[in-house]
Amino acid sequence: MEFFLDTADTKEIKECWDMGVIDGVTTNPSLAAKTGRNYDETIKEIATIVDGPISAETVSLDYEGMLKEAYHFAKMHKNIVIKVPMTLTAMKVVKKLASEGIKTNVTLLFSPNQALLAAKAGATYVSPFVVRFDDISEEGMLLIEHIRQIYDNYEFKTKILVASIRNPIHVRDSALIGADVATIPYSVIKQLANHPLTDIGIEKFLKDWEKVPK
Ligand code: E4P
């Protein structure tokens, strides 16, 4: 299972990349807005830090505009993945980009049927949003299970990229279900490392070490 960092903050990205715990990065307009930086510059800098897939999101909703943005990002670096919202227009863009070997990530996905459409169009990744789905009293993780089942039934190659993750349980459950990727906020990456028994154990070992003759 791959881990992507869900951020546009290059400091966080560098820290996680240097730890060897991430394989790629996902960004979106909201994450970009938090940085207060120019989006193109941010994407280019991320590409100097991370040697793995980097999702850059388009904002045009018409075919020509979306495609223009897609080529603009794709030209920046070989690792750029074009992130498009789940619309019928975007499916046309996905098909065209796939025929040219350009990777895509279909985002804002909330149903197995949307995942089927995206896979048929040739998407490299689909991003089902777990917590935003939970927030409307649906079951985010069940959505991931359903998409996994459908893709396995028909041997679709599209990768399931679990998005809108808020806590370590989402990461564990994504792995148990067999999702291909989890895109994780920096705060949750840090939480993954924590366990109170680890802290207690370290403290005890350090205390006992003081009693060892040196
Ligand atoms: C990932 O690619 C998404 O952009 C991200 O997970 C958004 O979800 P959130 O805003 O609910 O965290």
PDB file of C-alpha atoms and ligand atoms in Angstrom:
ATOM      1  CA  MET A   1       0.000   0.000   0.000  1.00  0.00           C
ATOM      2  CA  GLU A   2       1.287   3.424  -0.912  1.00  0.00           C
ATOM      3  CA  PHE A   3       1.074   6.530   1.261  1.00  0.00           C
ATOM      4  CA  PHE A   4       0.639   9.958  -0.303  1.00  0.00           C
ATOM      5  CA  LEU A   5       0.832  13.125   1.780  1.00  0.00           C
ATOM      6  CA  ASP A   6      -2.347  15.216   1.435  1.00  0.00           C
ATOM      7  CA  THR A   7      -0.871  18.703   1.558  1.00  0.00           C
ATOM      8  CA  ALA A   8       0.660  21.529  -0.455  1.00  0.00           C
ATOM      9  CA  ASP A   9       3.015  22.465   2.390  1.00  0.00           C
ATOM     10  CA  THR A  10       6.527  21.759   1.131  1.00  0.00           C
ATOM     11  CA  LYS A  11       8.010  21.692   4.666  1.00  0.00           C
ATOM     12  CA  GLU A  12       5.694  18.858   5.661  1.00  0.00           C
ATOM     13  CA  ILE A  13       6.406  17.093   2.375  1.00  0.00           C
ATOM     14  CA  LYS A  14      10.182  17.319   2.834  1.00  0.00           C
ATOM     15  CA  GLU A  15       9.989  16.011   6.388  1.00  0.00           C
ATOM     16  CA  CYS A  16       7.893  12.978   5.415  1.00  0.00           C
ATOM     17  CA  TRP A  17       9.896  12.300   2.249  1.00  0.00           C
ATOM     18  CA  ASP A  18      13.143  12.333   4.257  1.00  0.00           C
ATOM     19  CA  MET A  19      11.613   9.785   6.681  1.00  0.00           C
ATOM     20  CA  GLY A  20      10.891   7.480   3.755  1.00  0.00           C
ATOM     21  CA  VAL A  21       7.241   7.090   4.708  1.00  0.00           C
ATOM     22  CA  ILE A  22       5.536   8.655   1.680  1.00  0.00           C
ATOM     23  CA  ASP A  23       5.436   7.641  -1.966  1.00  0.00           C
ATOM     24  CA  GLY A  24       3.716  10.704  -3.435  1.00  0.00           C
ATOM     25  CA  VAL A  25       1.637  13.834  -2.781  1.00  0.00           C
ATOM     26  CA  THR A  26      -1.900  15.027  -3.443  1.00  0.00           C
ATOM     27  CA  THR A  27      -2.851  18.686  -3.545  1.00  0.00           C
ATOM     28  CA  ASN A  28      -6.114  20.523  -4.174  1.00  0.00           C
ATOM     29  CA  PRO A  29      -7.204  24.184  -4.377  1.00  0.00           C
ATOM     30  CA  SER A  30      -8.094  24.329  -0.660  1.00  0.00           C
ATOM     31  CA  LEU A  31      -4.703  22.937   0.381  1.00  0.00           C
ATOM     32  CA  ALA A  32      -2.989  25.340  -2.027  1.00  0.00           C
ATOM     33  CA  ALA A  33      -4.903  28.304  -0.561  1.00  0.00           C
ATOM     34  CA  LYS A  34      -3.599  27.422   2.917  1.00  0.00           C
ATOM     35  CA  THR A  35       0.004  27.929   1.768  1.00  0.00           C
ATOM     36  CA  GLY A  36      -0.608  31.441   0.394  1.00  0.00           C
ATOM     37  CA  ARG A  37       1.828  30.586  -2.427  1.00  0.00           C
ATOM     38  CA  ASN A  38       1.581  30.492  -6.215  1.00  0.00           C
ATOM     39  CA  TYR A  39       0.260  27.013  -7.162  1.00  0.00           C
ATOM     40  CA  ASP A  40       2.593  26.442 -10.128  1.00  0.00           C
ATOM     41  CA  GLU A  41       5.627  27.293  -8.016  1.00  0.00           C
ATOM     42  CA  THR A  42       4.433  24.980  -5.249  1.00  0.00           C
ATOM     43  CA  ILE A  43       3.917  22.053  -7.633  1.00  0.00           C
ATOM     44  CA  LYS A  44       7.331  22.596  -9.204  1.00  0.00           C
ATOM     45  CA  GLU A  45       8.985  22.684  -5.771  1.00  0.00           C
ATOM     46  CA  ILE A  46       7.180  19.515  -4.667  1.00  0.00           C
ATOM     47  CA  ALA A  47       8.562  17.802  -7.782  1.00  0.00           C
ATOM     48  CA  THR A  48      12.102  18.628  -6.634  1.00  0.00           C
ATOM     49  CA  ILE A  49      11.456  16.965  -3.252  1.00  0.00           C
ATOM     50  CA  VAL A  50       9.386  13.898  -4.114  1.00  0.00           C
ATOM     51  CA  ASP A  51      10.201  11.257  -6.685  1.00  0.00           C
ATOM     52  CA  GLY A  52       6.680   9.878  -7.002  1.00  0.00           C
ATOM     53  CA  PRO A  53       3.180  10.800  -8.191  1.00  0.00           C
ATOM     54  CA  ILE A  54       2.127  14.410  -7.466  1.00  0.00           C
ATOM     55  CA  SER A  55      -1.522  15.296  -8.065  1.00  0.00           C
ATOM     56  CA  ALA A  56      -2.167  18.809  -9.401  1.00  0.00           C
ATOM     57  CA  GLU A  57      -5.840  19.737  -9.602  1.00  0.00           C
ATOM     58  CA  THR A  58      -7.573  21.481 -12.507  1.00  0.00           C
ATOM     59  CA  VAL A  59     -10.302  24.061 -11.844  1.00  0.00           C
ATOM     60  CA  SER A  60     -11.863  24.549 -15.288  1.00  0.00           C
ATOM     61  CA  LEU A  61     -15.098  22.665 -15.775  1.00  0.00           C
ATOM     62  CA  ASP A  62     -15.272  22.805 -19.591  1.00  0.00           C
ATOM     63  CA  TYR A  63     -13.419  20.310 -21.812  1.00  0.00           C
ATOM     64  CA  GLU A  64     -11.014  22.753 -23.493  1.00  0.00           C
ATOM     65  CA  GLY A  65     -10.162  24.565 -20.281  1.00  0.00           C
ATOM     66  CA  MET A  66      -9.623  21.366 -18.300  1.00  0.00           C
ATOM     67  CA  LEU A  67      -7.420  19.904 -21.024  1.00  0.00           C
ATOM     68  CA  LYS A  68      -5.400  23.109 -21.299  1.00  0.00           C
ATOM     69  CA  GLU A  69      -4.729  23.067 -17.558  1.00  0.00           C
ATOM     70  CA  ALA A  70      -3.908  19.365 -17.722  1.00  0.00           C
ATOM     71  CA  TYR A  71      -1.212  19.908 -20.376  1.00  0.00           C
ATOM     72  CA  HIS A  72       0.110  22.908 -18.458  1.00  0.00           C
ATOM     73  CA  PHE A  73       0.676  20.726 -15.359  1.00  0.00           C
ATOM     74  CA  ALA A  74       1.813  17.653 -17.285  1.00  0.00           C
ATOM     75  CA  LYS A  75       4.584  19.695 -18.930  1.00  0.00           C
ATOM     76  CA  MET A  76       5.982  20.693 -15.539  1.00  0.00           C
ATOM     77  CA  HIS A  77       7.309  17.259 -14.583  1.00  0.00           C
ATOM     78  CA  LYS A  78       6.986  13.593 -15.517  1.00  0.00           C
ATOM     79  CA  ASN A  79       5.560  12.758 -12.060  1.00  0.00           C
ATOM     80  CA  ILE A  80       2.554  15.067 -12.301  1.00  0.00           C
ATOM     81  CA  VAL A  81      -0.848  13.375 -12.120  1.00  0.00           C
ATOM     82  CA  ILE A  82      -3.791  15.420 -13.418  1.00  0.00           C
ATOM     83  CA  LYS A  83      -6.534  15.641 -10.828  1.00  0.00           C
ATOM     84  CA  VAL A  84     -10.010  16.293 -12.222  1.00  0.00           C
ATOM     85  CA  PRO A  85     -13.432  16.365 -10.545  1.00  0.00           C
ATOM     86  CA  MET A  86     -15.864  13.503 -11.187  1.00  0.00           C
ATOM     87  CA  THR A  87     -17.924  14.944 -14.067  1.00  0.00           C
ATOM     88  CA  LEU A  88     -18.893  13.570 -17.473  1.00  0.00           C
ATOM     89  CA  THR A  89     -16.780  16.262 -19.140  1.00  0.00           C
ATOM     90  CA  ALA A  90     -13.805  15.145 -17.059  1.00  0.00           C
ATOM     91  CA  MET A  91     -14.312  11.578 -18.311  1.00  0.00           C
ATOM     92  CA  LYS A  92     -13.589  12.817 -21.845  1.00  0.00           C
ATOM     93  CA  VAL A  93     -10.453  14.510 -20.589  1.00  0.00           C
ATOM     94  CA  VAL A  94      -9.399  11.342 -18.724  1.00  0.00           C
ATOM     95  CA  LYS A  95      -9.840   9.239 -21.858  1.00  0.00           C
ATOM     96  CA  LYS A  96      -7.787  11.657 -23.962  1.00  0.00           C
ATOM     97  CA  LEU A  97      -5.000  11.969 -21.402  1.00  0.00           C
ATOM     98  CA  ALA A  98      -4.889   8.181 -20.897  1.00  0.00           C
ATOM     99  CA  SER A  99      -4.438   7.703 -24.662  1.00  0.00           C
ATOM    100  CA  GLU A 100      -1.422  10.022 -24.424  1.00  0.00           C
ATOM    101  CA  GLY A 101       0.077   8.259 -21.407  1.00  0.00           C
ATOM    102  CA  ILE A 102      -0.747  11.095 -18.981  1.00  0.00           C
ATOM    103  CA  LYS A 103      -1.877   9.896 -15.541  1.00  0.00           C
ATOM    104  CA  THR A 104      -5.119  11.098 -13.979  1.00  0.00           C
ATOM    105  CA  ASN A 105      -6.769  11.152 -10.568  1.00  0.00           C
ATOM    106  CA  VAL A 106     -10.569  11.480 -10.512  1.00  0.00           C
ATOM    107  CA  THR A 107     -11.497  13.285  -7.330  1.00  0.00           C
ATOM    108  CA  LEU A 108     -14.637  14.127  -5.327  1.00  0.00           C
ATOM    109  CA  LEU A 109     -15.908  10.604  -5.865  1.00  0.00           C
ATOM    110  CA  PHE A 110     -18.731   9.331  -3.651  1.00  0.00           C
ATOM    111  CA  SER A 111     -20.262   6.250  -5.286  1.00  0.00           C
ATOM    112  CA  PRO A 112     -19.270   2.872  -6.750  1.00  0.00           C
ATOM    113  CA  ASN A 113     -20.911   3.846 -10.044  1.00  0.00           C
ATOM    114  CA  GLN A 114     -18.763   6.958 -10.290  1.00  0.00           C
ATOM    115  CA  ALA A 115     -15.740   4.722  -9.674  1.00  0.00           C
ATOM    116  CA  LEU A 116     -16.895   2.397 -12.461  1.00  0.00           C
ATOM    117  CA  LEU A 117     -17.234   5.275 -14.922  1.00  0.00           C
ATOM    118  CA  ALA A 118     -13.818   6.661 -14.044  1.00  0.00           C
ATOM    119  CA  ALA A 119     -12.205   3.238 -14.444  1.00  0.00           C
ATOM    120  CA  LYS A 120     -13.881   2.721 -17.806  1.00  0.00           C
ATOM    121  CA  ALA A 121     -12.631   6.122 -18.995  1.00  0.00           C
ATOM    122  CA  GLY A 122      -9.088   5.006 -18.086  1.00  0.00           C
ATOM    123  CA  ALA A 123      -8.367   6.861 -14.846  1.00  0.00           C
ATOM    124  CA  THR A 124      -5.072   5.993 -13.154  1.00  0.00           C
ATOM    125  CA  TYR A 125      -6.515   6.752  -9.689  1.00  0.00           C
ATOM    126  CA  VAL A 126      -9.935   7.384  -8.182  1.00  0.00           C
ATOM    127  CA  SER A 127     -10.208   9.382  -4.965  1.00  0.00           C
ATOM    128  CA  PRO A 128     -13.239   8.385  -2.868  1.00  0.00           C
ATOM    129  CA  PHE A 129     -13.670  10.810   0.043  1.00  0.00           C
ATOM    130  CA  VAL A 130     -14.194   8.877   3.275  1.00  0.00           C
ATOM    131  CA  VAL A 131     -14.926  11.486   5.931  1.00  0.00           C
ATOM    132  CA  ARG A 132     -16.911  13.859   3.751  1.00  0.00           C
ATOM    133  CA  PHE A 133     -19.144  10.840   3.043  1.00  0.00           C
ATOM    134  CA  ASP A 134     -19.355   9.912   6.749  1.00  0.00           C
ATOM    135  CA  ASP A 135     -20.339  13.516   7.420  1.00  0.00           C
ATOM    136  CA  ILE A 136     -23.604  13.058   5.504  1.00  0.00           C
ATOM    137  CA  SER A 137     -24.389   9.865   7.484  1.00  0.00           C
ATOM    138  CA  GLU A 138     -23.060   7.501   4.818  1.00  0.00           C
ATOM    139  CA  GLU A 139     -20.342   4.891   5.345  1.00  0.00           C
ATOM    140  CA  GLY A 140     -17.058   6.028   3.842  1.00  0.00           C
ATOM    141  CA  MET A 141     -15.210   2.772   4.441  1.00  0.00           C
ATOM    142  CA  LEU A 142     -18.058   0.711   2.976  1.00  0.00           C
ATOM    143  CA  LEU A 143     -17.671   2.784  -0.185  1.00  0.00           C
ATOM    144  CA  ILE A 144     -14.000   1.752  -0.332  1.00  0.00           C
ATOM    145  CA  GLU A 145     -14.970  -1.921   0.155  1.00  0.00           C
ATOM    146  CA  HIS A 146     -17.524  -1.718  -2.656  1.00  0.00           C
ATOM    147  CA  ILE A 147     -15.108  -0.109  -5.096  1.00  0.00           C
ATOM    148  CA  ARG A 148     -12.444  -2.717  -4.215  1.00  0.00           C
ATOM    149  CA  GLN A 149     -14.919  -5.522  -4.854  1.00  0.00           C
ATOM    150  CA  ILE A 150     -16.043  -4.071  -8.200  1.00  0.00           C
ATOM    151  CA  TYR A 151     -12.526  -3.398  -9.457  1.00  0.00           C
ATOM    152  CA  ASP A 152     -11.455  -6.916  -8.456  1.00  0.00           C
ATOM    153  CA  ASN A 153     -14.542  -8.490 -10.094  1.00  0.00           C
ATOM    154  CA  TYR A 154     -13.589  -7.005 -13.450  1.00  0.00           C
ATOM    155  CA  GLU A 155      -9.821  -6.631 -13.032  1.00  0.00           C
ATOM    156  CA  PHE A 156      -9.860  -2.858 -13.503  1.00  0.00           C
ATOM    157  CA  LYS A 157      -6.335  -1.474 -13.186  1.00  0.00           C
ATOM    158  CA  THR A 158      -7.470   1.909 -11.768  1.00  0.00           C
ATOM    159  CA  LYS A 159      -5.982   2.425  -8.304  1.00  0.00           C
ATOM    160  CA  ILE A 160      -8.138   3.229  -5.293  1.00  0.00           C
ATOM    161  CA  LEU A 161      -6.689   6.281  -3.545  1.00  0.00           C
ATOM    162  CA  VAL A 162      -8.511   6.737  -0.236  1.00  0.00           C
ATOM    163  CA  ALA A 163      -8.995  10.472   0.401  1.00  0.00           C
ATOM    164  CA  SER A 164     -10.504  12.682   3.085  1.00  0.00           C
ATOM    165  CA  ILE A 165      -8.792  10.757   5.873  1.00  0.00           C
ATOM    166  CA  ARG A 166      -8.884  12.168   9.417  1.00  0.00           C
ATOM    167  CA  ASN A 167      -7.464   9.530  11.745  1.00  0.00           C
ATOM    168  CA  PRO A 168      -5.263   6.409  11.977  1.00  0.00           C
ATOM    169  CA  ILE A 169      -8.268   4.046  11.914  1.00  0.00           C
ATOM    170  CA  HIS A 170      -9.022   5.166   8.361  1.00  0.00           C
ATOM    171  CA  VAL A 171      -5.470   4.236   7.378  1.00  0.00           C
ATOM    172  CA  ARG A 172      -5.659   0.818   9.041  1.00  0.00           C
ATOM    173  CA  ASP A 173      -9.059   0.074   7.496  1.00  0.00           C
ATOM    174  CA  SER A 174      -7.899   1.179   4.045  1.00  0.00           C
ATOM    175  CA  ALA A 175      -5.022  -1.282   4.320  1.00  0.00           C
ATOM    176  CA  LEU A 176      -7.288  -4.107   5.543  1.00  0.00           C
ATOM    177  CA  ILE A 177      -9.684  -3.525   2.635  1.00  0.00           C
ATOM    178  CA  GLY A 178      -6.805  -3.562   0.158  1.00  0.00           C
ATOM    179  CA  ALA A 179      -6.942   0.027  -1.090  1.00  0.00           C
ATOM    180  CA  ASP A 180      -3.952   0.821  -3.282  1.00  0.00           C
ATOM    181  CA  VAL A 181      -3.131   4.212  -1.757  1.00  0.00           C
ATOM    182  CA  ALA A 182      -4.119   6.321   1.234  1.00  0.00           C
ATOM    183  CA  THR A 183      -3.575  10.066   1.007  1.00  0.00           C
ATOM    184  CA  ILE A 184      -2.939  11.190   4.542  1.00  0.00           C
ATOM    185  CA  PRO A 185      -2.700  14.595   6.258  1.00  0.00           C
ATOM    186  CA  TYR A 186       0.600  15.337   8.015  1.00  0.00           C
ATOM    187  CA  SER A 187      -1.110  15.325  11.441  1.00  0.00           C
ATOM    188  CA  VAL A 188      -2.327  11.754  10.875  1.00  0.00           C
ATOM    189  CA  ILE A 189       1.105  10.575   9.662  1.00  0.00           C
ATOM    190  CA  LYS A 190       2.462  11.725  13.039  1.00  0.00           C
ATOM    191  CA  GLN A 191      -0.375   9.961  14.878  1.00  0.00           C
ATOM    192  CA  LEU A 192       0.476   6.679  13.096  1.00  0.00           C
ATOM    193  CA  ALA A 193       3.822   6.570  14.898  1.00  0.00           C
ATOM    194  CA  ASN A 194       2.388   7.110  18.372  1.00  0.00           C
ATOM    195  CA  HIS A 195       1.574   4.499  20.999  1.00  0.00           C
ATOM    196  CA  PRO A 196       1.560   5.127  24.784  1.00  0.00           C
ATOM    197  CA  LEU A 197       3.151   1.722  25.432  1.00  0.00           C
ATOM    198  CA  THR A 198       6.052   2.684  23.151  1.00  0.00           C
ATOM    199  CA  ASP A 199       6.619   5.841  25.237  1.00  0.00           C
ATOM    200  CA  ILE A 200       6.364   3.912  28.531  1.00  0.00           C
ATOM    201  CA  GLY A 201       8.713   1.242  27.174  1.00  0.00           C
ATOM    202  CA  ILE A 202      11.338   3.780  26.086  1.00  0.00           C
ATOM    203  CA  GLU A 203      11.183   5.501  29.483  1.00  0.00           C
ATOM    204  CA  LYS A 204      11.653   2.177  31.327  1.00  0.00           C
ATOM    205  CA  PHE A 205      14.567   1.081  29.130  1.00  0.00           C
ATOM    206  CA  LEU A 206      16.310   4.435  29.685  1.00  0.00           C
ATOM    207  CA  LYS A 207      15.807   4.165  33.487  1.00  0.00           C
ATOM    208  CA  ASP A 208      17.099   0.588  33.576  1.00  0.00           C
ATOM    209  CA  TRP A 209      20.053   1.546  31.408  1.00  0.00           C
ATOM    210  CA  GLU A 210      21.207   3.844  34.218  1.00  0.00           C
ATOM    211  CA  LYS A 211      21.594   0.719  36.440  1.00  0.00           C
ATOM    212  CA  VAL A 212      23.802  -1.080  33.911  1.00  0.00           C
ATOM    213  CA  PRO A 213      27.475  -0.872  34.915  1.00  0.00           C
ATOM    214  CA  LYS A 214      29.489   1.161  32.394  1.00  0.00           C
TER     215      LYS A 214
HETATM  216  C1  E4P B   1      -7.258  14.292  -1.674  1.00  0.00           C
HETATM  217  O1  E4P B   1      -6.768  14.153  -2.760  1.00  0.00           O
HETATM  218  C2  E4P B   1      -8.297  15.254  -1.333  1.00  0.00           C
HETATM  219  O2  E4P B   1      -8.061  16.460  -1.973  1.00  0.00           O
HETATM  220  C3  E4P B   1      -8.446  15.404   0.138  1.00  0.00           C
HETATM  221  O3  E4P B   1      -8.312  14.203   0.826  1.00  0.00           O
HETATM  222  C4  E4P B   1      -9.622  16.273   0.498  1.00  0.00           C
HETATM  223  O4  E4P B   1     -10.382  15.846   1.556  1.00  0.00           O
HETATM  224  P1  E4P B   1     -10.731  16.724   2.841  1.00  0.00           P
HETATM  225  O5  E4P B   1     -10.738  18.161   2.414  1.00  0.00           O
HETATM  226  O6  E4P B   1     -12.056  16.231   3.283  1.00  0.00           O
HETATM  227  O7  E4P B   1      -9.628  16.427   3.808  1.00  0.00           O
END
